[in-house]
Amino acid sequence: MKKNYDPRMHSAEHILNQTMDRMYQCGRCFNAHIERKKSKCDYHFTKSLTADEIEAVQSRVNKIIRSDLPVSEQFISKSEAMSRFNTDKLPDEVGDRIRIISIGDYDHCPCIGPHVKSTAEIGEFRITSTAFEDGVLRIRYKLESG
Ligand SMILES: [Zn+2]
């Protein structure tokens, strides 16, 4: 996991992951490339998304962004984190204090990366393309400055 994530793009990834899991119970992305101009997330999946489904994901993510939810951090013990979250993506050397990032009440996720302070900073979220192959759904997205 890279530490120099763009905060806006990376915070959008948190919201996209929670939205995808709520809509499709697919879990969070297992692979992501986050860059300032465009990003992509890969999900274990069973089908491609229709244009209507893509639109629904995009509008749910934008609804959360526009709600201007506060992004906050708290630290919990490693054992508590392992009982409440999937901690597979955390590096082994993370120690016993695990940082949990919360986006309002919408999303809670252990993470070491940089984030915005509130979701309105993210701007407009736009899915630019999706692709489905061999059980993997790839979502590419970018942000229009708000
Ligand atoms: Zn994060």
Short mmCIF file of C-alpha atoms and ligand atoms in Angstrom, two decimals:
data_model
loop_
_atom_site.label_atom_id
_atom_site.label_comp_id
_atom_site.label_asym_id
_atom_site.label_seq_id
_atom_site.Cartn_x
_atom_site.Cartn_y
_atom_site.Cartn_z
CA MET A 1 0.00 0.00 0.00
CA LYS A 2 1.46 3.34 -1.06
CA LYS A 3 1.56 6.09 1.53
CA ASN A 4 1.54 9.01 -0.91
CA TYR A 5 -2.07 8.56 -1.97
CA ASP A 6 -3.90 11.65 -3.12
CA PRO A 7 -6.23 12.40 -0.16
CA ARG A 8 -9.29 13.23 -2.30
CA MET A 9 -8.93 10.22 -4.57
CA HIS A 10 -8.17 7.92 -1.67
CA SER A 11 -11.13 9.16 0.41
CA ALA A 12 -13.36 8.56 -2.62
CA GLU A 13 -12.02 4.99 -2.65
CA HIS A 14 -13.29 4.47 0.92
CA ILE A 15 -16.77 5.67 -0.08
CA LEU A 16 -16.79 3.62 -3.29
CA ASN A 17 -15.78 0.49 -1.37
CA GLN A 18 -18.54 0.90 1.21
CA THR A 19 -21.07 1.66 -1.53
CA MET A 20 -20.10 -1.40 -3.59
CA ASP A 21 -20.26 -3.66 -0.55
CA ARG A 22 -23.68 -2.29 0.49
CA MET A 23 -25.09 -2.71 -3.02
CA TYR A 24 -23.46 -6.00 -4.03
CA GLN A 25 -22.01 -7.58 -0.85
CA CYS A 26 -18.73 -7.90 -2.75
CA GLY A 27 -16.44 -6.65 0.02
CA ARG A 28 -13.96 -3.84 -0.41
CA CYS A 29 -11.65 -3.76 -3.44
CA PHE A 30 -8.76 -6.23 -3.20
CA ASN A 31 -6.54 -4.15 -5.44
CA ALA A 32 -6.39 -0.41 -6.11
CA HIS A 33 -4.28 2.06 -8.03
CA ILE A 34 -4.91 5.54 -6.70
CA GLU A 35 -3.49 8.50 -8.59
CA ARG A 36 -4.31 12.18 -8.58
CA LYS A 37 -5.87 12.24 -12.06
CA LYS A 38 -7.49 8.82 -12.33
CA SER A 39 -7.83 5.75 -10.16
CA LYS A 40 -9.00 2.16 -10.41
CA CYS A 41 -10.36 -0.39 -7.96
CA ASP A 42 -10.75 -4.15 -8.51
CA TYR A 43 -13.50 -6.20 -6.84
CA HIS A 44 -14.16 -9.93 -6.72
CA PHE A 45 -17.42 -10.07 -8.68
CA THR A 46 -19.73 -12.30 -10.69
CA LYS A 47 -20.89 -10.14 -13.59
CA SER A 48 -20.43 -6.88 -15.43
CA LEU A 49 -22.39 -3.80 -14.41
CA THR A 50 -25.11 -2.36 -16.63
CA ALA A 51 -25.17 1.36 -17.47
CA ASP A 52 -28.02 1.80 -14.96
CA GLU A 53 -26.06 0.02 -12.23
CA ILE A 54 -22.98 2.17 -12.90
CA GLU A 55 -25.16 5.27 -12.68
CA ALA A 56 -26.64 4.03 -9.38
CA VAL A 57 -23.19 3.44 -7.84
CA GLN A 58 -21.99 6.84 -9.02
CA SER A 59 -25.01 8.71 -7.69
CA ARG A 60 -24.82 6.99 -4.28
CA VAL A 61 -21.14 7.93 -3.96
CA ASN A 62 -21.92 11.52 -4.94
CA LYS A 63 -24.78 11.66 -2.45
CA ILE A 64 -22.34 10.80 0.36
CA ILE A 65 -19.79 13.32 -0.92
CA ARG A 66 -22.39 16.10 -1.11
CA SER A 67 -23.62 15.29 2.41
CA ASP A 68 -20.26 16.68 3.57
CA LEU A 69 -19.71 13.97 6.19
CA PRO A 70 -16.81 14.54 8.60
CA VAL A 71 -13.82 12.21 8.22
CA SER A 72 -12.34 11.25 11.60
CA GLU A 73 -9.74 8.89 13.01
CA GLN A 74 -9.60 6.85 16.19
CA PHE A 75 -7.11 4.30 17.45
CA ILE A 76 -8.11 0.86 18.76
CA SER A 77 -6.15 -2.23 19.77
CA LYS A 78 -5.07 -4.73 17.15
CA SER A 79 -7.24 -7.49 18.63
CA GLU A 80 -10.33 -5.26 18.57
CA ALA A 81 -9.54 -4.24 14.99
CA MET A 82 -9.17 -7.87 13.92
CA SER A 83 -12.53 -8.77 15.46
CA ARG A 84 -14.38 -5.87 13.82
CA PHE A 85 -12.67 -5.41 10.46
CA ASN A 86 -10.89 -7.15 7.66
CA THR A 87 -7.28 -6.24 8.49
CA ASP A 88 -5.66 -8.20 5.66
CA LYS A 89 -4.51 -5.05 3.90
CA LEU A 90 -2.71 -3.58 6.90
CA PRO A 91 1.06 -4.01 6.92
CA ASP A 92 2.41 -6.47 9.53
CA GLU A 93 4.60 -3.83 11.19
CA VAL A 94 1.56 -1.68 12.04
CA GLY A 95 1.87 -2.33 15.80
CA ASP A 96 -0.89 -2.66 18.39
CA ARG A 97 -2.61 0.70 17.85
CA ILE A 98 -4.75 0.43 14.75
CA ARG A 99 -6.04 3.60 13.09
CA ILE A 100 -9.70 3.47 12.10
CA ILE A 101 -10.93 6.03 9.59
CA SER A 102 -14.65 6.90 9.81
CA ILE A 103 -16.61 8.74 7.16
CA GLY A 104 -19.56 9.96 9.21
CA ASP A 105 -21.54 6.84 10.13
CA TYR A 106 -21.27 5.57 6.56
CA ASP A 107 -17.90 3.85 6.53
CA HIS A 108 -15.35 2.63 9.08
CA CYS A 109 -12.10 1.12 7.87
CA PRO A 110 -8.60 0.51 9.21
CA CYS A 111 -6.21 2.59 7.11
CA ILE A 112 -2.80 4.25 7.25
CA GLY A 113 -3.35 6.63 4.33
CA PRO A 114 -4.14 10.38 4.05
CA HIS A 115 -7.75 11.57 3.88
CA VAL A 116 -9.78 14.74 3.43
CA LYS A 117 -11.34 16.34 6.55
CA SER A 118 -14.86 16.25 5.16
CA THR A 119 -16.32 14.62 2.09
CA ALA A 120 -17.32 17.79 0.23
CA GLU A 121 -13.58 18.38 -0.40
CA ILE A 122 -13.60 15.37 -2.72
CA GLY A 123 -15.60 17.06 -5.50
CA GLU A 124 -17.70 15.31 -8.12
CA PHE A 125 -17.08 11.55 -8.47
CA ARG A 126 -17.31 10.10 -11.96
CA ILE A 127 -16.95 6.49 -13.10
CA THR A 128 -15.12 6.64 -16.44
CA SER A 129 -15.31 2.94 -17.30
CA THR A 130 -15.85 -0.53 -15.91
CA ALA A 131 -14.64 -3.92 -17.12
CA PHE A 132 -15.44 -7.48 -16.02
CA GLU A 133 -13.12 -10.40 -16.66
CA ASP A 134 -12.33 -13.67 -14.85
CA GLY A 135 -14.35 -12.82 -11.74
CA VAL A 136 -12.86 -9.35 -11.39
CA LEU A 137 -14.78 -6.11 -11.81
CA ARG A 138 -12.54 -3.09 -12.44
CA ILE A 139 -13.96 0.38 -11.82
CA ARG A 140 -12.05 3.39 -13.13
CA TYR A 141 -12.96 6.80 -11.79
CA LYS A 142 -11.89 10.38 -11.62
CA LEU A 143 -12.87 13.51 -9.73
CA GLU A 144 -14.06 16.83 -11.07
CA SER A 145 -12.91 19.65 -8.82
CA GLY A 146 -15.81 20.97 -6.76
ZN ZN B 1 -7.77 5.41 3.81
#
